[in-house]
């Protein structure tokens, strides 16, 4: 937004700067529990801006299982204090910048995961609101080929998929099995394994109705878990990414010297836990693959859910049957 010159009338000057209200619509809960604790607050405080943060007018958000687990009180010991505006994922437009912000400016279209450590001191004022304040370093410019809903679907899941595969040492020519291939994380892990890491063989599990989807995402081997137990098949993999909570079985199908990265549930050796952290540089690194269409967001066809439908969206996510990402748009 260009600064207005001294010759501008006051009316023109007002148009040249983005007006940020003091209050906003936001989903909020003031007690832990099921989805019914969520209330739409029509006059929540717009979060204060720290020097290293930008204020974003949120256009779209997305849900992750961690939002539901946090709301249920599973991370109370390390959570921010109640009341909580939930939400980690968002895409939107920068409307204000803090004094130490170096690269972003008003009007930039950005996306990202708004809390650096999702389980450890996550922001009290999250992304399921009209405005959210985010450190510049956690954000990236939105790929131009993606709309806001598509961009909002990515940050937490794609950084989990990327971080997990990276930590497991996946590299060109290796094989990988993704447990939970049709979910938010799995659908992106399959595509990253194939197109970013150059895996020679990508296998994944899902139920019968989602087998065609796995193939469309690029898997070489689609395992229908309602018919076959992956741990009883003869194939072994260099890397296993567990996005289901099957760590005990996952270690049975890894090659000697390979890696099993477990995102949820119990960890059996040699498996190890990975927990995502937010980093805008990782999104910037992946942007070319998104721009080229090699890696595509997968939005669950039940959505996008309207901002007024956040309770329904949570309930749907919590069935554990979502295909790709549960998106909230527009906000
Ligand atoms: P989703 O809600 O998107 O996963 C839903 C998908 O899981 C469905 O498509 C379902 O497919 C599939 N699924 C469920 N059970 C099985 C099964 N037995 N075998 C294969 N697929 C199955 O979740 P996310 O992908 O977002 O997250 C997955 C897990 O990883 C969650 O527990 C989440 O909390 C965790 N996680 C951990 C992170 C970390 O940093 N450690 C970060 C992100 C997520 P179908 O209907 O065919 O069963």
Coordinates of C-alpha atoms and ligand atoms in Angstrom, one line a residue:
X1 CA 0.0 0.0 0.0
X2 CA 1.6 3.3 -1.1
X3 CA 1.8 6.1 1.4
X4 CA -0.4 8.9 0.6
X5 CA 1.2 12.3 -0.3
X6 CA 0.7 15.4 1.6
X7 CA -1.6 16.7 -1.2
X8 CA -4.1 14.0 -0.5
X9 CA -7.4 14.9 1.1
X10 CA -8.0 13.2 4.5
X11 CA -10.5 10.9 2.8
X12 CA -7.9 9.6 0.3
X13 CA -5.4 9.1 3.1
X14 CA -7.8 7.0 5.0
X15 CA -8.2 4.7 2.0
X16 CA -4.4 4.3 1.6
X17 CA -3.9 2.5 5.0
X18 CA -5.6 -0.7 5.9
X19 CA -8.2 -0.2 8.7
X20 CA -7.9 -2.8 11.4
X21 CA -10.8 -3.0 13.8
X22 CA -10.3 -3.5 17.5
X23 CA -12.6 -6.5 17.7
X24 CA -13.2 -9.5 15.4
X25 CA -15.2 -12.7 14.9
X26 CA -13.3 -15.6 16.3
X27 CA -14.1 -19.2 17.5
X28 CA -13.1 -19.6 21.1
X29 CA -13.4 -22.0 24.0
X30 CA -12.9 -21.3 27.7
X31 CA -13.0 -24.9 28.9
X32 CA -11.5 -28.2 27.5
X33 CA -13.9 -30.7 26.1
X34 CA -15.6 -32.0 22.9
X35 CA -16.6 -29.8 20.0
X36 CA -19.5 -28.3 21.9
X37 CA -17.2 -26.1 23.9
X38 CA -16.5 -24.0 20.7
X39 CA -18.4 -20.7 20.6
X40 CA -18.4 -18.0 18.0
X41 CA -17.4 -14.7 19.6
X42 CA -18.5 -11.8 17.6
X43 CA -16.4 -9.3 19.5
X44 CA -13.1 -11.0 20.3
X45 CA -10.0 -8.8 20.8
X46 CA -7.8 -8.5 17.7
X47 CA -4.4 -9.8 18.9
X48 CA -1.7 -7.3 19.7
X49 CA 1.2 -7.3 17.3
X50 CA 4.8 -8.0 18.5
X51 CA 7.8 -6.3 16.7
X52 CA 8.7 -9.5 14.8
X53 CA 5.1 -10.3 13.8
X54 CA 2.7 -9.4 11.0
X55 CA -1.1 -9.1 11.5
X56 CA -2.9 -11.2 8.9
X57 CA -6.5 -10.9 7.8
X58 CA -7.3 -14.6 7.7
X59 CA -9.0 -15.7 4.5
X60 CA -9.0 -19.5 5.0
X61 CA -8.0 -21.9 7.7
X62 CA -7.7 -25.6 8.1
X63 CA -8.1 -28.1 11.0
X64 CA -5.6 -30.7 12.1
X65 CA -6.1 -33.5 14.6
X66 CA -3.9 -31.6 17.0
X67 CA -6.6 -28.9 17.2
X68 CA -9.0 -31.5 18.5
X69 CA -6.5 -33.1 20.9
X70 CA -5.6 -29.6 22.3
X71 CA -9.2 -28.7 22.7
X72 CA -9.8 -32.0 24.5
X73 CA -7.1 -30.9 27.0
X74 CA -4.4 -33.4 26.1
X75 CA -1.7 -30.9 26.2
X76 CA -2.8 -28.9 29.2
X77 CA 0.6 -28.9 30.9
X78 CA 2.2 -27.0 28.0
X79 CA -0.8 -25.2 26.5
X80 CA -1.4 -21.5 26.5
X81 CA -4.0 -20.3 29.1
X82 CA -7.7 -20.5 28.3
X83 CA -9.7 -19.0 26.6
X84 CA -8.3 -20.2 23.4
X85 CA -8.9 -19.2 19.8
X86 CA -8.0 -22.6 18.1
X87 CA -6.3 -23.1 14.8
X88 CA -2.7 -23.4 13.5
X89 CA -3.2 -23.3 9.7
X90 CA -4.1 -20.3 7.7
X91 CA -3.7 -18.3 4.5
X92 CA -4.5 -14.6 4.3
X93 CA -3.4 -11.0 3.6
X94 CA -0.9 -9.0 5.7
X95 CA -2.6 -5.9 7.0
X96 CA 0.0 -4.6 9.4
X97 CA 3.7 -5.2 10.1
X98 CA 5.7 -5.0 13.3
X99 CA 8.7 -2.7 13.6
X100 CA 11.3 -5.4 13.2
X101 CA 9.6 -7.1 10.2
X102 CA 12.1 -7.2 7.3
X103 CA 10.6 -8.8 4.3
X104 CA 6.8 -8.9 4.4
X105 CA 4.7 -5.9 3.7
X106 CA 1.0 -4.9 3.8
X107 CA -0.9 -6.6 1.0
X108 CA 1.3 -9.7 0.8
X109 CA -0.6 -12.9 0.4
X110 CA 0.9 -15.4 2.9
X111 CA 0.3 -18.8 4.4
X112 CA 1.7 -20.7 7.3
X113 CA 1.4 -22.5 10.6
X114 CA 1.0 -19.8 13.2
X115 CA 2.7 -21.4 16.3
X116 CA 6.3 -22.5 16.1
X117 CA 5.8 -25.5 18.4
X118 CA 2.2 -26.8 18.2
X119 CA 2.3 -28.6 21.6
X120 CA 4.6 -26.3 23.5
X121 CA 3.1 -22.8 24.2
X122 CA 0.9 -22.5 21.1
X123 CA -0.6 -19.1 20.5
X124 CA -3.7 -18.3 22.6
X125 CA -5.1 -16.4 19.6
X126 CA -5.1 -18.9 16.7
X127 CA -6.1 -19.0 13.1
X128 CA -9.9 -19.6 13.3
X129 CA -10.5 -15.9 13.5
X130 CA -10.7 -12.9 11.2
X131 CA -7.2 -11.7 12.3
X132 CA -4.1 -13.5 13.6
X133 CA -0.7 -12.2 14.6
X134 CA 2.2 -14.3 13.3
X135 CA 6.0 -14.1 13.4
X136 CA 7.3 -13.3 9.9
X137 CA 9.7 -16.3 10.1
X138 CA 6.8 -18.7 10.3
X139 CA 5.2 -17.5 7.0
X140 CA 5.8 -17.8 3.3
X141 CA 4.3 -16.1 0.3
X142 CA 1.3 -18.0 -0.9
X143 CA 2.0 -19.8 -4.2
X144 CA 0.2 -17.8 -6.9
X145 CA -1.4 -21.0 -8.4
X146 CA -3.2 -21.8 -5.2
X147 CA -6.3 -20.1 -3.9
X148 CA -6.4 -19.2 -0.2
X149 CA -8.4 -22.4 0.8
X150 CA -5.8 -24.6 -1.0
X151 CA -2.9 -22.7 0.6
X152 CA -4.5 -22.9 4.1
X153 CA -4.8 -26.6 3.8
X154 CA -1.0 -27.1 3.7
X155 CA 1.2 -25.7 6.4
X156 CA 1.0 -28.1 9.3
X157 CA 0.5 -31.2 7.3
X158 CA 3.1 -30.5 4.6
X159 CA 5.7 -29.5 7.1
X160 CA 5.0 -32.7 9.1
X161 CA 5.3 -34.8 6.0
X162 CA 8.4 -33.1 4.9
X163 CA 10.0 -33.0 8.3
X164 CA 9.2 -36.7 8.9
X165 CA 10.6 -37.9 5.6
X166 CA 13.7 -35.7 6.0
X167 CA 14.4 -36.9 9.6
X168 CA 14.0 -40.5 8.4
X169 CA 16.7 -39.9 5.8
X170 CA 14.5 -40.5 2.7
X171 CA 16.5 -39.8 -0.4
X172 CA 16.5 -40.6 -4.2
X173 CA 16.2 -44.3 -5.0
X174 CA 14.9 -45.3 -1.6
X175 CA 11.6 -47.0 -0.8
X176 CA 8.9 -45.7 1.6
X177 CA 5.7 -46.9 3.1
X178 CA 3.2 -44.3 4.3
X179 CA 0.7 -45.5 6.9
X180 CA -2.5 -43.4 6.5
X181 CA -1.9 -42.3 2.9
X182 CA -5.4 -40.7 2.4
X183 CA -5.2 -38.3 5.4
X184 CA -3.9 -34.8 5.6
X185 CA -0.3 -35.7 6.3
X186 CA -0.2 -39.0 4.3
X187 CA -1.6 -37.5 1.0
X188 CA 1.2 -34.9 1.1
X189 CA 3.9 -37.4 2.2
X190 CA 3.1 -39.6 -0.8
X191 CA 3.6 -36.7 -3.2
X192 CA 6.7 -35.3 -1.5
X193 CA 8.3 -38.8 -1.4
X194 CA 7.7 -39.2 -5.1
X195 CA 8.4 -35.7 -6.4
X196 CA 10.6 -33.9 -3.9
X197 CA 12.7 -36.8 -2.5
X198 CA 12.7 -39.0 -5.6
X199 CA 11.8 -42.2 -3.9
X200 CA 12.0 -45.2 -6.1
X201 CA 9.0 -46.9 -4.6
X202 CA 6.1 -45.4 -2.6
X203 CA 3.6 -47.6 -0.9
X204 CA 0.7 -46.4 1.3
X205 CA -2.3 -47.8 3.2
X206 CA -6.0 -46.8 3.1
X207 CA -9.4 -48.4 3.2
X208 CA -11.0 -49.8 0.0
X209 CA -12.8 -46.6 -1.1
X210 CA -9.6 -44.6 -1.0
X211 CA -7.4 -47.0 -3.0
X212 CA -8.0 -45.2 -6.3
X213 CA -7.1 -41.9 -4.6
X214 CA -3.8 -43.3 -3.4
X215 CA -3.0 -44.3 -7.0
X216 CA -3.9 -40.8 -8.3
X217 CA -1.5 -39.3 -5.7
X218 CA 1.3 -41.4 -7.3
X219 CA 1.8 -44.5 -5.1
X220 CA 3.4 -47.5 -6.7
X221 CA 1.8 -49.9 -4.2
X222 CA -1.7 -49.2 -2.7
X223 CA -2.4 -51.5 0.3
X224 CA -6.1 -51.9 1.3
X225 CA -5.9 -52.4 5.0
X226 CA -9.3 -53.9 5.1
X227 CA -8.0 -56.8 3.0
X228 CA -4.3 -57.0 3.8
X229 CA -2.2 -56.5 6.9
X230 CA 0.8 -54.5 5.6
X231 CA 3.1 -56.1 8.3
X232 CA 2.3 -59.6 6.9
X233 CA 3.3 -58.7 3.3
X234 CA 6.8 -59.6 2.2
X235 CA 7.9 -56.1 1.1
X236 CA 10.3 -54.2 3.3
X237 CA 11.0 -50.5 3.1
X238 CA 13.9 -48.1 3.7
X239 CA 11.5 -45.6 5.4
X240 CA 8.1 -46.1 7.1
X241 CA 6.1 -43.0 8.0
X242 CA 3.4 -43.8 10.5
X243 CA 0.5 -41.3 10.4
X244 CA -2.0 -43.8 12.0
X245 CA -0.5 -44.9 15.3
X246 CA 0.8 -48.4 14.3
X247 CA 4.3 -48.0 15.5
X248 CA 4.5 -51.6 16.7
X249 CA 3.6 -53.0 13.3
X250 CA 5.6 -50.3 11.4
X251 CA 8.9 -51.6 12.7
X252 CA 8.2 -55.0 11.3
X253 CA 8.4 -53.8 7.7
X254 CA 11.5 -51.6 7.8
X255 CA 14.7 -52.9 6.2
X256 CA 17.7 -53.3 8.4
X257 CA 19.3 -49.9 8.8
X258 CA 16.1 -48.1 7.7
X259 CA 14.0 -45.6 9.6
X260 CA 10.5 -45.6 11.1
X261 CA 9.1 -42.2 11.9
X262 CA 6.1 -42.3 14.2
X263 CA 3.8 -39.2 14.3
X264 CA 1.2 -40.5 16.7
X265 CA 0.7 -43.4 19.2
X266 CA 3.3 -45.6 20.9
X267 CA 6.9 -45.7 19.5
X268 CA 8.7 -49.1 19.4
X269 CA 12.4 -49.2 18.7
X270 CA 14.0 -48.5 16.2
X271 CA 11.1 -46.2 15.5
X272 CA 11.3 -42.6 16.7
X273 CA 8.8 -39.8 17.3
X274 CA 8.8 -36.6 15.1
X275 CA 6.9 -33.5 16.1
X276 CA 6.6 -30.7 13.6
X277 CA 7.8 -27.2 14.1
X278 CA 6.7 -24.3 12.0
X279 CA 9.2 -22.7 9.7
X280 CA 8.4 -20.4 6.7
X281 CA 11.7 -21.3 5.0
X282 CA 10.4 -24.9 4.6
X283 CA 7.3 -23.6 2.9
X284 CA 9.4 -21.3 0.7
X285 CA 11.5 -24.4 -0.2
X286 CA 8.4 -26.4 -1.2
X287 CA 6.8 -23.5 -3.1
X288 CA 8.3 -24.4 -6.5
X289 CA 6.8 -27.9 -6.3
X290 CA 3.4 -26.3 -5.5
X291 CA 3.8 -23.7 -8.2
X292 CA 4.6 -26.4 -10.8
X293 CA 1.7 -28.5 -9.7
X294 CA 3.9 -31.5 -8.9
X295 CA 2.6 -31.4 -5.3
X296 CA -1.1 -30.6 -5.0
X297 CA -3.2 -29.8 -2.0
X298 CA -6.0 -32.3 -1.3
X299 CA -9.1 -30.7 0.2
X300 CA -11.7 -33.1 1.6
X301 CA -14.8 -32.9 -0.6
X302 CA -17.1 -32.4 2.4
X303 CA -15.6 -29.0 2.6
X304 CA -14.6 -26.2 2.5
X305 CA -16.7 -25.6 5.5
X306 CA -18.1 -22.1 6.1
X307 CA -16.7 -20.1 9.0
X308 CA -20.1 -20.6 10.8
X309 CA -19.7 -24.4 10.4
X310 CA -16.5 -24.8 12.5
X311 CA -18.2 -27.1 15.0
X312 CA -19.4 -29.4 12.2
X313 CA -15.9 -29.3 10.6
X314 CA -14.3 -30.4 13.9
X315 CA -16.9 -33.2 14.3
X316 CA -16.1 -34.4 10.8
X317 CA -12.4 -34.3 11.3
X318 CA -12.8 -36.2 14.5
X319 CA -14.4 -39.1 12.7
X320 CA -10.9 -39.9 11.6
X321 CA -12.2 -40.5 8.1
X322 CA -11.3 -37.2 6.4
X323 CA -9.8 -37.4 2.9
X324 CA -7.0 -34.9 2.7
X325 CA -7.6 -31.7 4.6
X326 CA -10.7 -30.2 6.4
X327 CA -10.7 -26.6 5.3
X328 CA -12.6 -23.6 6.6
X329 CA -13.2 -20.9 4.0
X330 CA -14.0 -18.1 3.6
X331 CA -13.2 -16.5 6.9
Ligands
LIG1 P1 -6.4 -37.1 9.2 O1 -7.5 -36.9 10.1 O2 -6.3 -36.4 8.0 O3 -6.3 -38.7 8.9 C1 -7.5 -39.3 8.4 C2 -7.1 -40.4 7.5 O4 -6.5 -41.5 8.3 C3 -8.3 -41.0 6.8 O5 -8.2 -40.7 5.4 C4 -8.2 -42.5 7.1 O6 -8.4 -43.3 5.9 C5 -6.8 -42.7 7.6 N1 -6.7 -43.8 8.4 C6 -7.4 -44.0 9.6 N2 -7.1 -45.2 10.1 C7 -6.2 -45.8 9.2 C8 -5.6 -47.1 9.2 N3 -5.7 -48.0 10.2 N4 -4.8 -47.3 8.1 C9 -4.6 -46.4 7.1 N5 -5.2 -45.2 7.1 C10 -6.0 -44.9 8.2 O7 -5.0 -37.0 10.1 P2 -3.6 -36.3 9.7 O8 -3.1 -37.0 8.5 O9 -3.7 -34.8 9.8 O10 -2.8 -36.8 11.0 C11 -2.5 -38.2 11.2 C12 -2.0 -38.4 12.6 O11 -0.8 -37.8 12.8 C13 -2.9 -37.8 13.7 O12 -2.9 -38.6 14.9 C14 -2.2 -36.5 14.1 O13 -2.4 -36.0 15.4 C15 -0.8 -36.9 13.9 N6 0.1 -35.8 13.5 C16 1.3 -35.7 14.2 C17 2.1 -34.6 13.9 C18 3.4 -34.5 14.6 O14 4.1 -33.5 14.5 N7 3.9 -35.6 15.4 C19 1.8 -33.6 13.0 C20 0.5 -33.9 12.2 C21 -0.3 -34.9 12.5 P3 -9.5 -44.4 5.9 O15 -10.8 -43.7 6.0 O16 -9.3 -45.1 4.6 O17 -9.3 -45.3 7.2

